[in-house]
Amino acid sequence: MDVITIGDALITMNPQTSGPLRFVNTFERKIGGAELNVAIGCSRLGLKTGWISRLGNDEFGRYISSYARGEGIDTSKVELVNGFPTSVYFKEILNEERINSYYYRHNSPTNVFKVEDIDEEYVKNSKVVHISGVFPAINDTNKDIVLQLVKLAKKNNVIVTFDPNIRLKLWSGEKAKAVLQSFLPFVDVLITGEEEAELLLGSTNIEELIELGKHYDISHIVLKRGEKGAIGYKGGELIDASPVISSKIVDTIGAGDGFATGYIYSLINDWSLERSLRFANAVACYVIGVPGDNEGLPYLEDMAVILGEKEQITR
Ligand SMILES: O=C(O)C(=O)C[C@H](O)[C@H](O)COP(=O)(O)O
């Protein structure tokens, strides 16, 4: 595998009209889940991608599992389990900047994961392990699963990328900070938003973050700043990259996972920091132009067009 990740996927109920949820009568059933979104994105770009998960042994679990397989993801580490319904969430789109999530995932199928379920051979045979802060927020035991995964990655010289993806609807800020900080000694690449950096490391200043990152031996730090673009630090080099493109905003959910996808792709291809940031930003821009959490994730040929490297023929 080029990249493997672990997470809880959900059915996403996407509202067909904007406004408060109590007035929305029609939804489109879609699929979300931060880590699955990254797996889909990586697979679409052509990377060999594996996703470790547990889903309910129900219609939604079957749907998500075949969707992931259809996207070309290796699902050999996905099991459908009895007694735990597949997670669901409803999106509420008030306007393009105010989107709320309502989760129904307290009894997630990932509750059954045991530390022994992480297969060292699978980790060892991958180039990148991607983790996010959503999976450990679901219950109290997933943090041990993540720790096992990243410890095995470190032991086998596999790169660990980390997106804190802090969801305060799933846990408190203090708990998120304590758990997510425990992952940092195993992280090589930190891809964070400004608010998350503040919560996790107490700063949004890149110079301070670089110093803090040195304590944990983090070699890449990427600070995402939305429409202002991203700042990246890699082994002594610091680059402030403005977004390459702007896109009509249709649905911002999934943009962060799109960015992580683009950065992981660049990492595997050993691109320069500047190209990596440009590419990651462009993937995120693609995602926000399409409704749904992962539908907008591009293929490699789409990227050539958006980066102005290939002409698009539409008709
Ligand atoms: O919210 C959750 O817990 C989910 O897992 C559902 C979503 O699919 C991702 O959160 C999207 O993540 P972003 O790319 O950061 O917008």
mmCIF file with all atom_site columns, N, CA, C and O in Angstrom, residues 168-196:
data_model
loop_
_atom_site.group_PDB
_atom_site.id
_atom_site.type_symbol
_atom_site.label_atom_id
_atom_site.label_alt_id
_atom_site.label_comp_id
_atom_site.label_asym_id
_atom_site.label_entity_id
_atom_site.label_seq_id
_atom_site.pdbx_PDB_ins_code
_atom_site.Cartn_x
_atom_site.Cartn_y
_atom_site.Cartn_z
_atom_site.occupancy
_atom_site.B_iso_or_equiv
_atom_site.pdbx_formal_charge
_atom_site.auth_seq_id
_atom_site.auth_comp_id
_atom_site.auth_asym_id
_atom_site.auth_atom_id
_atom_site.pdbx_PDB_model_num
ATOM 1   N N  . LEU A 1 168 ? -15.482 19.360 18.355 1.00 0.00 ? 168 LEU A N  1
ATOM 2   C CA . LEU A 1 168 ? -15.877 19.618 19.739 1.00 0.00 ? 168 LEU A CA 1
ATOM 3   C C  . LEU A 1 168 ? -17.274 19.096 20.067 1.00 0.00 ? 168 LEU A C  1
ATOM 4   O O  . LEU A 1 168 ? -17.666 19.075 21.219 1.00 0.00 ? 168 LEU A O  1
ATOM 5   N N  . LYS A 1 169 ? -17.985 18.639 19.046 1.00 0.00 ? 169 LYS A N  1
ATOM 6   C CA . LYS A 1 169 ? -19.277 17.992 19.323 1.00 0.00 ? 169 LYS A CA 1
ATOM 7   C C  . LYS A 1 169 ? -19.060 16.562 19.812 1.00 0.00 ? 169 LYS A C  1
ATOM 8   O O  . LYS A 1 169 ? -19.979 15.933 20.311 1.00 0.00 ? 169 LYS A O  1
ATOM 9   N N  . LEU A 1 170 ? -17.864 16.039 19.593 1.00 0.00 ? 170 LEU A N  1
ATOM 10  C CA . LEU A 1 170 ? -17.607 14.642 19.978 1.00 0.00 ? 170 LEU A CA 1
ATOM 11  C C  . LEU A 1 170 ? -16.840 14.522 21.292 1.00 0.00 ? 170 LEU A C  1
ATOM 12  O O  . LEU A 1 170 ? -16.894 13.490 21.944 1.00 0.00 ? 170 LEU A O  1
ATOM 13  N N  . TRP A 1 171 ? -16.057 15.549 21.639 1.00 0.00 ? 171 TRP A N  1
ATOM 14  C CA . TRP A 1 171 ? -15.329 15.528 22.916 1.00 0.00 ? 171 TRP A CA 1
ATOM 15  C C  . TRP A 1 171 ? -14.952 16.935 23.300 1.00 0.00 ? 171 TRP A C  1
ATOM 16  O O  . TRP A 1 171 ? -15.053 17.860 22.499 1.00 0.00 ? 171 TRP A O  1
ATOM 17  N N  . SER A 1 172 ? -14.523 17.079 24.584 1.00 0.00 ? 172 SER A N  1
ATOM 18  C CA . SER A 1 172 ? -14.183 18.433 25.036 1.00 0.00 ? 172 SER A CA 1
ATOM 19  C C  . SER A 1 172 ? -12.810 18.830 24.503 1.00 0.00 ? 172 SER A C  1
ATOM 20  O O  . SER A 1 172 ? -11.996 17.964 24.149 1.00 0.00 ? 172 SER A O  1
ATOM 21  N N  . GLY A 1 173 ? -12.542 20.120 24.512 1.00 0.00 ? 173 GLY A N  1
ATOM 22  C CA . GLY A 1 173 ? -11.253 20.623 24.070 1.00 0.00 ? 173 GLY A CA 1
ATOM 23  C C  . GLY A 1 173 ? -10.118 20.037 24.904 1.00 0.00 ? 173 GLY A C  1
ATOM 24  O O  . GLY A 1 173 ? -9.072  19.668 24.367 1.00 0.00 ? 173 GLY A O  1
ATOM 25  N N  . GLU A 1 174 ? -10.329 19.945 26.233 1.00 0.00 ? 174 GLU A N  1
ATOM 26  C CA . GLU A 1 174 ? -9.254  19.444 27.119 1.00 0.00 ? 174 GLU A CA 1
ATOM 27  C C  . GLU A 1 174 ? -8.925  17.992 26.800 1.00 0.00 ? 174 GLU A C  1
ATOM 28  O O  . GLU A 1 174 ? -7.778  17.594 26.735 1.00 0.00 ? 174 GLU A O  1
ATOM 29  N N  . LYS A 1 175 ? -9.994  17.218 26.575 1.00 0.00 ? 175 LYS A N  1
ATOM 30  C CA . LYS A 1 175 ? -9.774  15.796 26.293 1.00 0.00 ? 175 LYS A CA 1
ATOM 31  C C  . LYS A 1 175 ? -9.082  15.639 24.928 1.00 0.00 ? 175 LYS A C  1
ATOM 32  O O  . LYS A 1 175 ? -8.143  14.857 24.785 1.00 0.00 ? 175 LYS A O  1
ATOM 33  N N  . ALA A 1 176 ? -9.563  16.394 23.964 1.00 0.00 ? 176 ALA A N  1
ATOM 34  C CA . ALA A 1 176 ? -8.967  16.334 22.623 1.00 0.00 ? 176 ALA A CA 1
ATOM 35  C C  . ALA A 1 176 ? -7.473  16.656 22.714 1.00 0.00 ? 176 ALA A C  1
ATOM 36  O O  . ALA A 1 176 ? -6.629  15.958 22.157 1.00 0.00 ? 176 ALA A O  1
ATOM 37  N N  . LYS A 1 177 ? -7.159  17.709 23.474 1.00 0.00 ? 177 LYS A N  1
ATOM 38  C CA . LYS A 1 177 ? -5.762  18.144 23.588 1.00 0.00 ? 177 LYS A CA 1
ATOM 39  C C  . LYS A 1 177 ? -4.900  17.031 24.191 1.00 0.00 ? 177 LYS A C  1
ATOM 40  O O  . LYS A 1 177 ? -3.838  16.688 23.664 1.00 0.00 ? 177 LYS A O  1
ATOM 41  N N  . ALA A 1 178 ? -5.378  16.460 25.294 1.00 0.00 ? 178 ALA A N  1
ATOM 42  C CA . ALA A 1 178 ? -4.591  15.424 25.982 1.00 0.00 ? 178 ALA A CA 1
ATOM 43  C C  . ALA A 1 178 ? -4.363  14.212 25.069 1.00 0.00 ? 178 ALA A C  1
ATOM 44  O O  . ALA A 1 178 ? -3.238  13.730 24.929 1.00 0.00 ? 178 ALA A O  1
ATOM 45  N N  . VAL A 1 179 ? -5.428  13.758 24.436 1.00 0.00 ? 179 VAL A N  1
ATOM 46  C CA . VAL A 1 179 ? -5.301  12.550 23.606 1.00 0.00 ? 179 VAL A CA 1
ATOM 47  C C  . VAL A 1 179 ? -4.458  12.840 22.363 1.00 0.00 ? 179 VAL A C  1
ATOM 48  O O  . VAL A 1 179 ? -3.520  12.105 22.044 1.00 0.00 ? 179 VAL A O  1
ATOM 49  N N  . LEU A 1 180 ? -4.763  13.928 21.675 1.00 0.00 ? 180 LEU A N  1
ATOM 50  C CA . LEU A 1 180 ? -4.063  14.192 20.411 1.00 0.00 ? 180 LEU A CA 1
ATOM 51  C C  . LEU A 1 180 ? -2.581  14.529 20.642 1.00 0.00 ? 180 LEU A C  1
ATOM 52  O O  . LEU A 1 180 ? -1.732  14.175 19.833 1.00 0.00 ? 180 LEU A O  1
ATOM 53  N N  . GLN A 1 181 ? -2.288  15.154 21.787 1.00 0.00 ? 181 GLN A N  1
ATOM 54  C CA . GLN A 1 181 ? -0.862  15.422 22.083 1.00 0.00 ? 181 GLN A CA 1
ATOM 55  C C  . GLN A 1 181 ? -0.082  14.123 22.275 1.00 0.00 ? 181 GLN A C  1
ATOM 56  O O  . GLN A 1 181 ? 1.098   14.060 21.968 1.00 0.00 ? 181 GLN A O  1
ATOM 57  N N  . SER A 1 182 ? -0.789  13.077 22.757 1.00 0.00 ? 182 SER A N  1
ATOM 58  C CA . SER A 1 182 ? -0.077  11.807 22.976 1.00 0.00 ? 182 SER A CA 1
ATOM 59  C C  . SER A 1 182 ? 0.347   11.159 21.653 1.00 0.00 ? 182 SER A C  1
ATOM 60  O O  . SER A 1 182 ? 1.203   10.293 21.623 1.00 0.00 ? 182 SER A O  1
ATOM 61  N N  . PHE A 1 183 ? -0.252  11.604 20.547 1.00 0.00 ? 183 PHE A N  1
ATOM 62  C CA . PHE A 1 183 ? 0.139   11.051 19.231 1.00 0.00 ? 183 PHE A CA 1
ATOM 63  C C  . PHE A 1 183 ? 1.385   11.762 18.676 1.00 0.00 ? 183 PHE A C  1
ATOM 64  O O  . PHE A 1 183 ? 2.085   11.223 17.824 1.00 0.00 ? 183 PHE A O  1
ATOM 65  N N  . LEU A 1 184 ? 1.602   13.004 19.123 1.00 0.00 ? 184 LEU A N  1
ATOM 66  C CA . LEU A 1 184 ? 2.618   13.849 18.470 1.00 0.00 ? 184 LEU A CA 1
ATOM 67  C C  . LEU A 1 184 ? 4.034   13.250 18.402 1.00 0.00 ? 184 LEU A C  1
ATOM 68  O O  . LEU A 1 184 ? 4.708   13.428 17.386 1.00 0.00 ? 184 LEU A O  1
ATOM 69  N N  . PRO A 1 185 ? 4.483   12.511 19.438 1.00 0.00 ? 185 PRO A N  1
ATOM 70  C CA . PRO A 1 185 ? 5.840   11.951 19.316 1.00 0.00 ? 185 PRO A CA 1
ATOM 71  C C  . PRO A 1 185 ? 5.994   10.962 18.153 1.00 0.00 ? 185 PRO A C  1
ATOM 72  O O  . PRO A 1 185 ? 7.113   10.629 17.774 1.00 0.00 ? 185 PRO A O  1
ATOM 73  N N  . PHE A 1 186 ? 4.873   10.514 17.596 1.00 0.00 ? 186 PHE A N  1
ATOM 74  C CA . PHE A 1 186 ? 4.944   9.531  16.508 1.00 0.00 ? 186 PHE A CA 1
ATOM 75  C C  . PHE A 1 186 ? 4.639   10.157 15.143 1.00 0.00 ? 186 PHE A C  1
ATOM 76  O O  . PHE A 1 186 ? 4.599   9.474  14.134 1.00 0.00 ? 186 PHE A O  1
ATOM 77  N N  . VAL A 1 187 ? 4.388   11.452 15.155 1.00 0.00 ? 187 VAL A N  1
ATOM 78  C CA . VAL A 1 187 ? 3.944   12.129 13.923 1.00 0.00 ? 187 VAL A CA 1
ATOM 79  C C  . VAL A 1 187 ? 5.136   12.712 13.156 1.00 0.00 ? 187 VAL A C  1
ATOM 80  O O  . VAL A 1 187 ? 6.018   13.322 13.741 1.00 0.00 ? 187 VAL A O  1
ATOM 81  N N  . ASP A 1 188 ? 5.131   12.529 11.838 1.00 0.00 ? 188 ASP A N  1
ATOM 82  C CA . ASP A 1 188 ? 6.161   13.158 10.994 1.00 0.00 ? 188 ASP A CA 1
ATOM 83  C C  . ASP A 1 188 ? 5.624   14.409 10.323 1.00 0.00 ? 188 ASP A C  1
ATOM 84  O O  . ASP A 1 188 ? 6.345   15.367 10.101 1.00 0.00 ? 188 ASP A O  1
ATOM 85  N N  . VAL A 1 189 ? 4.349   14.356 9.948  1.00 0.00 ? 189 VAL A N  1
ATOM 86  C CA . VAL A 1 189 ? 3.760   15.457 9.183  1.00 0.00 ? 189 VAL A CA 1
ATOM 87  C C  . VAL A 1 189 ? 2.466   15.902 9.875  1.00 0.00 ? 189 VAL A C  1
ATOM 88  O O  . VAL A 1 189 ? 1.518   15.124 9.991  1.00 0.00 ? 189 VAL A O  1
ATOM 89  N N  . LEU A 1 190 ? 2.459   17.147 10.348 1.00 0.00 ? 190 LEU A N  1
ATOM 90  C CA . LEU A 1 190 ? 1.264   17.687 11.008 1.00 0.00 ? 190 LEU A CA 1
ATOM 91  C C  . LEU A 1 190 ? 0.583   18.653 10.047 1.00 0.00 ? 190 LEU A C  1
ATOM 92  O O  . LEU A 1 190 ? 1.193   19.621 9.587  1.00 0.00 ? 190 LEU A O  1
ATOM 93  N N  . ILE A 1 191 ? -0.686  18.355 9.731  1.00 0.00 ? 191 ILE A N  1
ATOM 94  C CA . ILE A 1 191 ? -1.450  19.216 8.815  1.00 0.00 ? 191 ILE A CA 1
ATOM 95  C C  . ILE A 1 191 ? -2.616  19.759 9.635  1.00 0.00 ? 191 ILE A C  1
ATOM 96  O O  . ILE A 1 191 ? -3.543  19.022 9.971  1.00 0.00 ? 191 ILE A O  1
ATOM 97  N N  . THR A 1 192 ? -2.558  21.030 9.995  1.00 0.00 ? 192 THR A N  1
ATOM 98  C CA . THR A 1 192 ? -3.540  21.541 10.954 1.00 0.00 ? 192 THR A CA 1
ATOM 99  C C  . THR A 1 192 ? -4.160  22.871 10.532 1.00 0.00 ? 192 THR A C  1
ATOM 100 O O  . THR A 1 192 ? -3.513  23.688 9.874  1.00 0.00 ? 192 THR A O  1
ATOM 101 N N  . GLY A 1 193 ? -5.397  23.077 10.973 1.00 0.00 ? 193 GLY A N  1
ATOM 102 C CA . GLY A 1 193 ? -6.034  24.371 10.805 1.00 0.00 ? 193 GLY A CA 1
ATOM 103 C C  . GLY A 1 193 ? -5.547  25.290 11.928 1.00 0.00 ? 193 GLY A C  1
ATOM 104 O O  . GLY A 1 193 ? -4.920  24.826 12.891 1.00 0.00 ? 193 GLY A O  1
ATOM 105 N N  . GLU A 1 194 ? -5.853  26.590 11.814 1.00 0.00 ? 194 GLU A N  1
ATOM 106 C CA . GLU A 1 194 ? -5.365  27.525 12.833 1.00 0.00 ? 194 GLU A CA 1
ATOM 107 C C  . GLU A 1 194 ? -5.993  27.290 14.209 1.00 0.00 ? 194 GLU A C  1
ATOM 108 O O  . GLU A 1 194 ? -5.307  27.268 15.219 1.00 0.00 ? 194 GLU A O  1
ATOM 109 N N  . GLU A 1 195 ? -7.324  27.094 14.228 1.00 0.00 ? 195 GLU A N  1
ATOM 110 C CA . GLU A 1 195 ? -7.996  26.885 15.529 1.00 0.00 ? 195 GLU A CA 1
ATOM 111 C C  . GLU A 1 195 ? -7.500  25.617 16.202 1.00 0.00 ? 195 GLU A C  1
ATOM 112 O O  . GLU A 1 195 ? -7.341  25.555 17.417 1.00 0.00 ? 195 GLU A O  1
ATOM 113 N N  . GLU A 1 196 ? -7.252  24.607 15.376 1.00 0.00 ? 196 GLU A N  1
ATOM 114 C CA . GLU A 1 196 ? -6.770  23.333 15.928 1.00 0.00 ? 196 GLU A CA 1
ATOM 115 C C  . GLU A 1 196 ? -5.360  23.492 16.495 1.00 0.00 ? 196 GLU A C  1
ATOM 116 O O  . GLU A 1 196 ? -5.036  22.940 17.546 1.00 0.00 ? 196 GLU A O  1
#
